[in-house]
PDB file of C-alpha atoms in Angstrom:
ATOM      1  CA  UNK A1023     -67.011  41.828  12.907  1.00  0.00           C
ATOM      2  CA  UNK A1024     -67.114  39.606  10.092  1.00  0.00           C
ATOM      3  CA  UNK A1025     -69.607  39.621   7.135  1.00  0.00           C
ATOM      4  CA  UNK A1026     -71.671  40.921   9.750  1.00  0.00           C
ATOM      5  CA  UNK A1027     -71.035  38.059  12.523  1.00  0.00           C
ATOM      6  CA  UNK A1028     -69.423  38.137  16.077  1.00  0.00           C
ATOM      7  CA  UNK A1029     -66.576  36.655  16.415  1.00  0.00           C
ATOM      8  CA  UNK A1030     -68.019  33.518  18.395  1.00  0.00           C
ATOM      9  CA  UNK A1031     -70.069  32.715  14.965  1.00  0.00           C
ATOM     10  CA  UNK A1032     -67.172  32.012  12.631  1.00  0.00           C
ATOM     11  CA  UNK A1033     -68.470  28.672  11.849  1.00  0.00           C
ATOM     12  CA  UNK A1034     -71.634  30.230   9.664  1.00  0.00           C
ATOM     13  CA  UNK A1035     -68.915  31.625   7.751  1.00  0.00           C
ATOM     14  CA  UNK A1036     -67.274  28.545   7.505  1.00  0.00           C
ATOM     15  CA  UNK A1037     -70.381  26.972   6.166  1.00  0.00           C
ATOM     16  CA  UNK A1038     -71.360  29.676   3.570  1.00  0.00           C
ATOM     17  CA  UNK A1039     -71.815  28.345   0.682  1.00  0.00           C
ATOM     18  CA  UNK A1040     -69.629  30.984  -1.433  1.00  0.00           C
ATOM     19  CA  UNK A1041     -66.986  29.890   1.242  1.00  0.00           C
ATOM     20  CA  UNK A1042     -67.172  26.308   1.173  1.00  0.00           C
ATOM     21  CA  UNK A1043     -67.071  26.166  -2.719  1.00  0.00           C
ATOM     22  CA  UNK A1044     -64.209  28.647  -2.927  1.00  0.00           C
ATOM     23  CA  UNK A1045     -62.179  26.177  -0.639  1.00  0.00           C
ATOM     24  CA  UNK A1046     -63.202  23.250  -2.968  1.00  0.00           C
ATOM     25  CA  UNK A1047     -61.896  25.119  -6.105  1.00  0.00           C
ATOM     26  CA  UNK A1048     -58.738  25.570  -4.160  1.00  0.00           C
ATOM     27  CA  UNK A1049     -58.437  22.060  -3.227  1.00  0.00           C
ATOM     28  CA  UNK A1050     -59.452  20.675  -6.812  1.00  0.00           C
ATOM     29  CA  UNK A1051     -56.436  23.046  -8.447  1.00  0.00           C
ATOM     30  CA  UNK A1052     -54.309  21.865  -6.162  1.00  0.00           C
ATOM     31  CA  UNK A1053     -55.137  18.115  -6.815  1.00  0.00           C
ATOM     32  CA  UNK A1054     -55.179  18.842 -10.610  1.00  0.00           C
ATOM     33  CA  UNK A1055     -51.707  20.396 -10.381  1.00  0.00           C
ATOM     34  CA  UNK A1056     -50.450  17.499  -9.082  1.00  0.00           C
ATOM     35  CA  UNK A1057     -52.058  14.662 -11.078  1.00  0.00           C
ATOM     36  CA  UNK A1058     -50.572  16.389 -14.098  1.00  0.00           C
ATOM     37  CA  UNK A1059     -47.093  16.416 -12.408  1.00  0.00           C
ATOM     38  CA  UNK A1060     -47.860  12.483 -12.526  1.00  0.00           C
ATOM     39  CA  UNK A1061     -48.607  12.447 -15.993  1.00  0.00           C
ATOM     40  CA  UNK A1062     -45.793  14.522 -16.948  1.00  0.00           C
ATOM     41  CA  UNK A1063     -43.671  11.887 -15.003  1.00  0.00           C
ATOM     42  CA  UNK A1064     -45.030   9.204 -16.919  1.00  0.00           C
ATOM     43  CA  UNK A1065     -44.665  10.495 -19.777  1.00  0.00           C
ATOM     44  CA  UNK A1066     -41.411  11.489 -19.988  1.00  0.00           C
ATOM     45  CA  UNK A1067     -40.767   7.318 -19.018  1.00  0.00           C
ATOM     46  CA  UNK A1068     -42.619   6.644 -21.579  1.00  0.00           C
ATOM     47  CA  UNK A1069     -40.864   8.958 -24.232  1.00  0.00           C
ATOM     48  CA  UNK A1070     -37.633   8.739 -22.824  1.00  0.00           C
ATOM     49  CA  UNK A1071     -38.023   4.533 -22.653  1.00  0.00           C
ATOM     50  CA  UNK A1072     -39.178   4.462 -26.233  1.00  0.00           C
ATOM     51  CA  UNK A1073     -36.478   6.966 -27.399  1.00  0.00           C
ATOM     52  CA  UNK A1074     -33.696   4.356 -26.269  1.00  0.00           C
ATOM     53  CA  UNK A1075     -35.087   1.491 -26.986  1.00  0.00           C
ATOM     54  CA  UNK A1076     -35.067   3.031 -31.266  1.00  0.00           C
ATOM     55  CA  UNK A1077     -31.329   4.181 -30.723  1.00  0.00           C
ATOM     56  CA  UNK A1078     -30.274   0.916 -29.275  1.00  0.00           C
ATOM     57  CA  UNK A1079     -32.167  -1.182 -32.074  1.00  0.00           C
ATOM     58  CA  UNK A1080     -30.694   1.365 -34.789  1.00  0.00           C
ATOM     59  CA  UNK A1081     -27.097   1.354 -33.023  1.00  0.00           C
ATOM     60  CA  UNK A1082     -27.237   5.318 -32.482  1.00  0.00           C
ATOM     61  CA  UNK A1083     -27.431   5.597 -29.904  1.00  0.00           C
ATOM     62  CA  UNK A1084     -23.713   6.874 -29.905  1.00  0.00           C
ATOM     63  CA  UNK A1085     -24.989   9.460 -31.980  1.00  0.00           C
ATOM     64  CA  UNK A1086     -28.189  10.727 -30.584  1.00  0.00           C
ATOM     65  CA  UNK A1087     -27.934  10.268 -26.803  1.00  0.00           C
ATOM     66  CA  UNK A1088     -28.007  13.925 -26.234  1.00  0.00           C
ATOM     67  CA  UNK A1089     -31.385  13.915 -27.296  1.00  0.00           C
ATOM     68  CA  UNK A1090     -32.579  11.703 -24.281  1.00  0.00           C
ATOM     69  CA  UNK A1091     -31.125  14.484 -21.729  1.00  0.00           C
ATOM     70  CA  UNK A1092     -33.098  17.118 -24.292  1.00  0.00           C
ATOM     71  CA  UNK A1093     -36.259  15.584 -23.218  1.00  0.00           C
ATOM     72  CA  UNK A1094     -35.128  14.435 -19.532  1.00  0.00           C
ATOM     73  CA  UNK A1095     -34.718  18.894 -19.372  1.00  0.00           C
ATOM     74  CA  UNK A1096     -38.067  19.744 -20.988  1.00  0.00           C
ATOM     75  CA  UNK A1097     -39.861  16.989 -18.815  1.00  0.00           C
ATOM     76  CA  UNK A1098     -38.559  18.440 -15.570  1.00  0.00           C
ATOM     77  CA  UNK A1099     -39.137  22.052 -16.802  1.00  0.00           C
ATOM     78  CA  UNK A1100     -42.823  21.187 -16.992  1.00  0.00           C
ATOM     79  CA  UNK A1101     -42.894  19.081 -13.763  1.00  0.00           C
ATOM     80  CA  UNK A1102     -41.775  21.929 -12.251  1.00  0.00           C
ATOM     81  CA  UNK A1103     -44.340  24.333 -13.990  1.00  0.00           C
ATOM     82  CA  UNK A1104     -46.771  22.470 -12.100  1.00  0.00           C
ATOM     83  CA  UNK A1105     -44.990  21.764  -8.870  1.00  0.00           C
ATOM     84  CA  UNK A1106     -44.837  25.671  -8.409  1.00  0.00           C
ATOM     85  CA  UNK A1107     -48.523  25.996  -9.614  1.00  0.00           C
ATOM     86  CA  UNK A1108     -49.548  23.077  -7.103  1.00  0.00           C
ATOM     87  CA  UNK A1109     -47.075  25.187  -4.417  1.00  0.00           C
ATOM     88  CA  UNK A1110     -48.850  28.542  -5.409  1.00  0.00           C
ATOM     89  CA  UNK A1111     -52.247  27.363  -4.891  1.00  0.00           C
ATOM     90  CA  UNK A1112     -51.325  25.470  -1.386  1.00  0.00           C
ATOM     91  CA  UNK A1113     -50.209  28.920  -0.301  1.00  0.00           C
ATOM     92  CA  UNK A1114     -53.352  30.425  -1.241  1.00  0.00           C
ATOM     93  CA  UNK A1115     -55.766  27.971   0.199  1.00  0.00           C
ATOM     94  CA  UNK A1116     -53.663  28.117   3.722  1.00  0.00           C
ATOM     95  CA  UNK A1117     -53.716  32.091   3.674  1.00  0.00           C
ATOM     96  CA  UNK A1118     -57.434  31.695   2.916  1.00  0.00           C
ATOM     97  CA  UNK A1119     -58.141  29.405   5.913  1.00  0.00           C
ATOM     98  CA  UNK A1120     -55.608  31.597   8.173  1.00  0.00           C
ATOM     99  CA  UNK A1121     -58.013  34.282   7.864  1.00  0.00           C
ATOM    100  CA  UNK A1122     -61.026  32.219   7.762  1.00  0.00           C
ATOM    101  CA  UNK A1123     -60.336  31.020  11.197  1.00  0.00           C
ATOM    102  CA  UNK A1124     -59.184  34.688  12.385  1.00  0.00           C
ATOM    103  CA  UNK A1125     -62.182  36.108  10.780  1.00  0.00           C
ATOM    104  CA  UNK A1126     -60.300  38.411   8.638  1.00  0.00           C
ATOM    105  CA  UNK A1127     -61.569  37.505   5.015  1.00  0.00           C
ATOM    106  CA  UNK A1128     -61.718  40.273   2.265  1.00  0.00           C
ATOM    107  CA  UNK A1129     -64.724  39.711   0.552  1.00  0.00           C
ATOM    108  CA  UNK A1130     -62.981  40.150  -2.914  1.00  0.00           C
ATOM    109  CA  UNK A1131     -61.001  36.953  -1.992  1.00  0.00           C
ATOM    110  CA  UNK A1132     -63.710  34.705  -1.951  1.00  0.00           C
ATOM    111  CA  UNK A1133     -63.372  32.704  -6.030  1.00  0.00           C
ATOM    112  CA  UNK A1134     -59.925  34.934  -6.529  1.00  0.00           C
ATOM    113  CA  UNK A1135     -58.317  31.954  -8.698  1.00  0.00           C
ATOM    114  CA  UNK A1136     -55.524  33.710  -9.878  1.00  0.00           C
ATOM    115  CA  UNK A1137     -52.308  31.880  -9.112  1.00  0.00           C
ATOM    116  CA  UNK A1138     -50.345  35.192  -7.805  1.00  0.00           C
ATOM    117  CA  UNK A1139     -50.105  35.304  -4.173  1.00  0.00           C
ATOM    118  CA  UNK A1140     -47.809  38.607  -4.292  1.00  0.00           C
ATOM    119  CA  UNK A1141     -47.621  41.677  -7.161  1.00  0.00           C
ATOM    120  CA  UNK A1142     -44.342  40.045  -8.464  1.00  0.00           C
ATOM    121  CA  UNK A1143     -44.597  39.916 -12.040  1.00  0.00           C
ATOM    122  CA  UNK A1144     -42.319  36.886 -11.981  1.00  0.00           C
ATOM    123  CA  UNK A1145     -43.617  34.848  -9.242  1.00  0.00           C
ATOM    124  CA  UNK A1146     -44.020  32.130 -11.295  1.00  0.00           C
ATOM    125  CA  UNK A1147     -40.868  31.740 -12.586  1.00  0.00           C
ATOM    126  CA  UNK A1148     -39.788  32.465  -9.395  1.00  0.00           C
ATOM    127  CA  UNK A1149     -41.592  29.735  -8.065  1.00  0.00           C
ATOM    128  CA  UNK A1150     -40.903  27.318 -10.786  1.00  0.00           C
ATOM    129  CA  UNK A1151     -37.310  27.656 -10.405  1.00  0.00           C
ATOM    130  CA  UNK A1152     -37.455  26.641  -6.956  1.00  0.00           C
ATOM    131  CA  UNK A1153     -39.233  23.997  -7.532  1.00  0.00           C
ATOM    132  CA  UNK A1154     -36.509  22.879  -9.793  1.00  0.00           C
ATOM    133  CA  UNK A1155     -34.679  22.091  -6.318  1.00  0.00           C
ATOM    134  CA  UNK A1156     -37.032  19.761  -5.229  1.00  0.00           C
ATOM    135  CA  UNK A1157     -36.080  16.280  -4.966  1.00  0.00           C
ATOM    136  CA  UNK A1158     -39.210  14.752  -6.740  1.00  0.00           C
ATOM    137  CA  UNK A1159     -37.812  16.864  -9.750  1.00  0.00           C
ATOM    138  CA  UNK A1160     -34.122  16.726  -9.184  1.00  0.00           C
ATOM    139  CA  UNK A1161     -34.162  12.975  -7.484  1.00  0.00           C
ATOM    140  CA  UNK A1162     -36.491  11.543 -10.429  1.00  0.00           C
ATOM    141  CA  UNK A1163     -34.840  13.159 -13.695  1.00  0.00           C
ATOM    142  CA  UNK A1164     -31.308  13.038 -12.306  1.00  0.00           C
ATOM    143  CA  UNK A1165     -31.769   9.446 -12.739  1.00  0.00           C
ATOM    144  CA  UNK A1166     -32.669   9.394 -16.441  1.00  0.00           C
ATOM    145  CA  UNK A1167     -29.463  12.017 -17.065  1.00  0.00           C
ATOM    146  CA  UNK A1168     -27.279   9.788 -15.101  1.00  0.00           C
ATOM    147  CA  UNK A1169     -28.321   6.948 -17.485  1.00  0.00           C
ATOM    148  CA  UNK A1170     -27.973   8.750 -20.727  1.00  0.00           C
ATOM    149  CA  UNK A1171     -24.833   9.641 -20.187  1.00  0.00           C
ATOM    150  CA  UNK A1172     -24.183   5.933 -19.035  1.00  0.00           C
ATOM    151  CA  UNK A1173     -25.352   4.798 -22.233  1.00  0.00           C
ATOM    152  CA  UNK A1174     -23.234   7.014 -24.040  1.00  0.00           C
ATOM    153  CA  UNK A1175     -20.246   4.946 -22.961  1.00  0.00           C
ATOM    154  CA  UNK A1176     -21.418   1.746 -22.903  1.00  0.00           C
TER     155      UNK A1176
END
C-alpha cells in the first residue's frame, strides 16, 4: 500500500496535488539550470568578444592574451556549476517518478529540493567536475582557448 491506495490506484497518486506540484518544481529547476548555462555561454562571448576586440585596438594584445583564457576558465567553471546542478536535479526527478510509478514514495520526499541525491558532502563538486568532461563545456570553451592562444602568435 501506498498513501493508503492499492496498487491498481497509482494514478490518484499521480494526480495529488502535493505530487503534481513537487514534479513541476523539479522540472522548473531543471529548466532554470539550464537557461542559466545559456546565459553563462553568452556571456562569456560577449566578455571574451569585447575583451579582444580592446587588446587588438590597443595592440596588447601580445601582452594580455592570458587574460582571455582567465575568463574562457571561470566561464566554463560556472557552466559547469550549473550543468551538474541541472544533472543533480534530472536524477532526482527520475528517482522520484521511479518510485512514483512503483508506488514506493517516502512521504518526506514529496518538496525535498535539496540538490543532494547521496550523503556525500562533495557531491557537488563531484558532480561539477564531471561535468567539466562534457562536450557542451569542453567542445564550446576549447574553442575560445584554441583562439587565444592563436592570437597570441598572430
Amino acid at each position: 500500500r501506498c498513501f493508503g491506495l492499492e496498487k491498481g490506484e497509482i494514478i490518484k497518486l499521480k494526480s495529488e496535488p502535493s505530487v503534481v506540484n513537487y514534479i513541476q518544481l523539479l522540472q522548473a529547476n531543471i529548466s532554470r539550470m539550464s537557461s542559466h548555462s545559456g546565459i553563462i555561454k553568452a556571456s562569456i562571448c560577449v566578455v571574451y568578444t569585447i575583451l579582444i576586440t580592446i587588446l587588438i585596438a590597443i595592440s596588447k594584445i601580445n601582452d594580455f592574451w592570458w587574460i582571455a583564457i582567465v575568463i574562457t576558465l571561470i566561464g566554463s567553471i560556472i557552466d559547469a556549476y550549473y550543468l551538474a546542478m541541472e544533472k543533480i536535479y534530472v536524477k532526482k526527478y527520475n528517482d522520484f517518478i521511479n518510485k512514483l510509478n512503483k508506488c514506493n514514495i517516502d512521504e518526506t520526499e514529496i518538496y525535498d529540493m535539496k540538490p543532494k541525491n547521496t550523503d556525500l558532502k562533495n557531491e557537488l563538486l563531484a558532480m561539477v567536475i564531471t561535468s567539466m568532461t562534457s562536450f557542451s563545456i569542453y567542445g564550446f570553451y576549447s574553442l575560445f582557448i584554441i583562439i587565444s592562444i592563436l592570437l597570441k602568435f598572430v
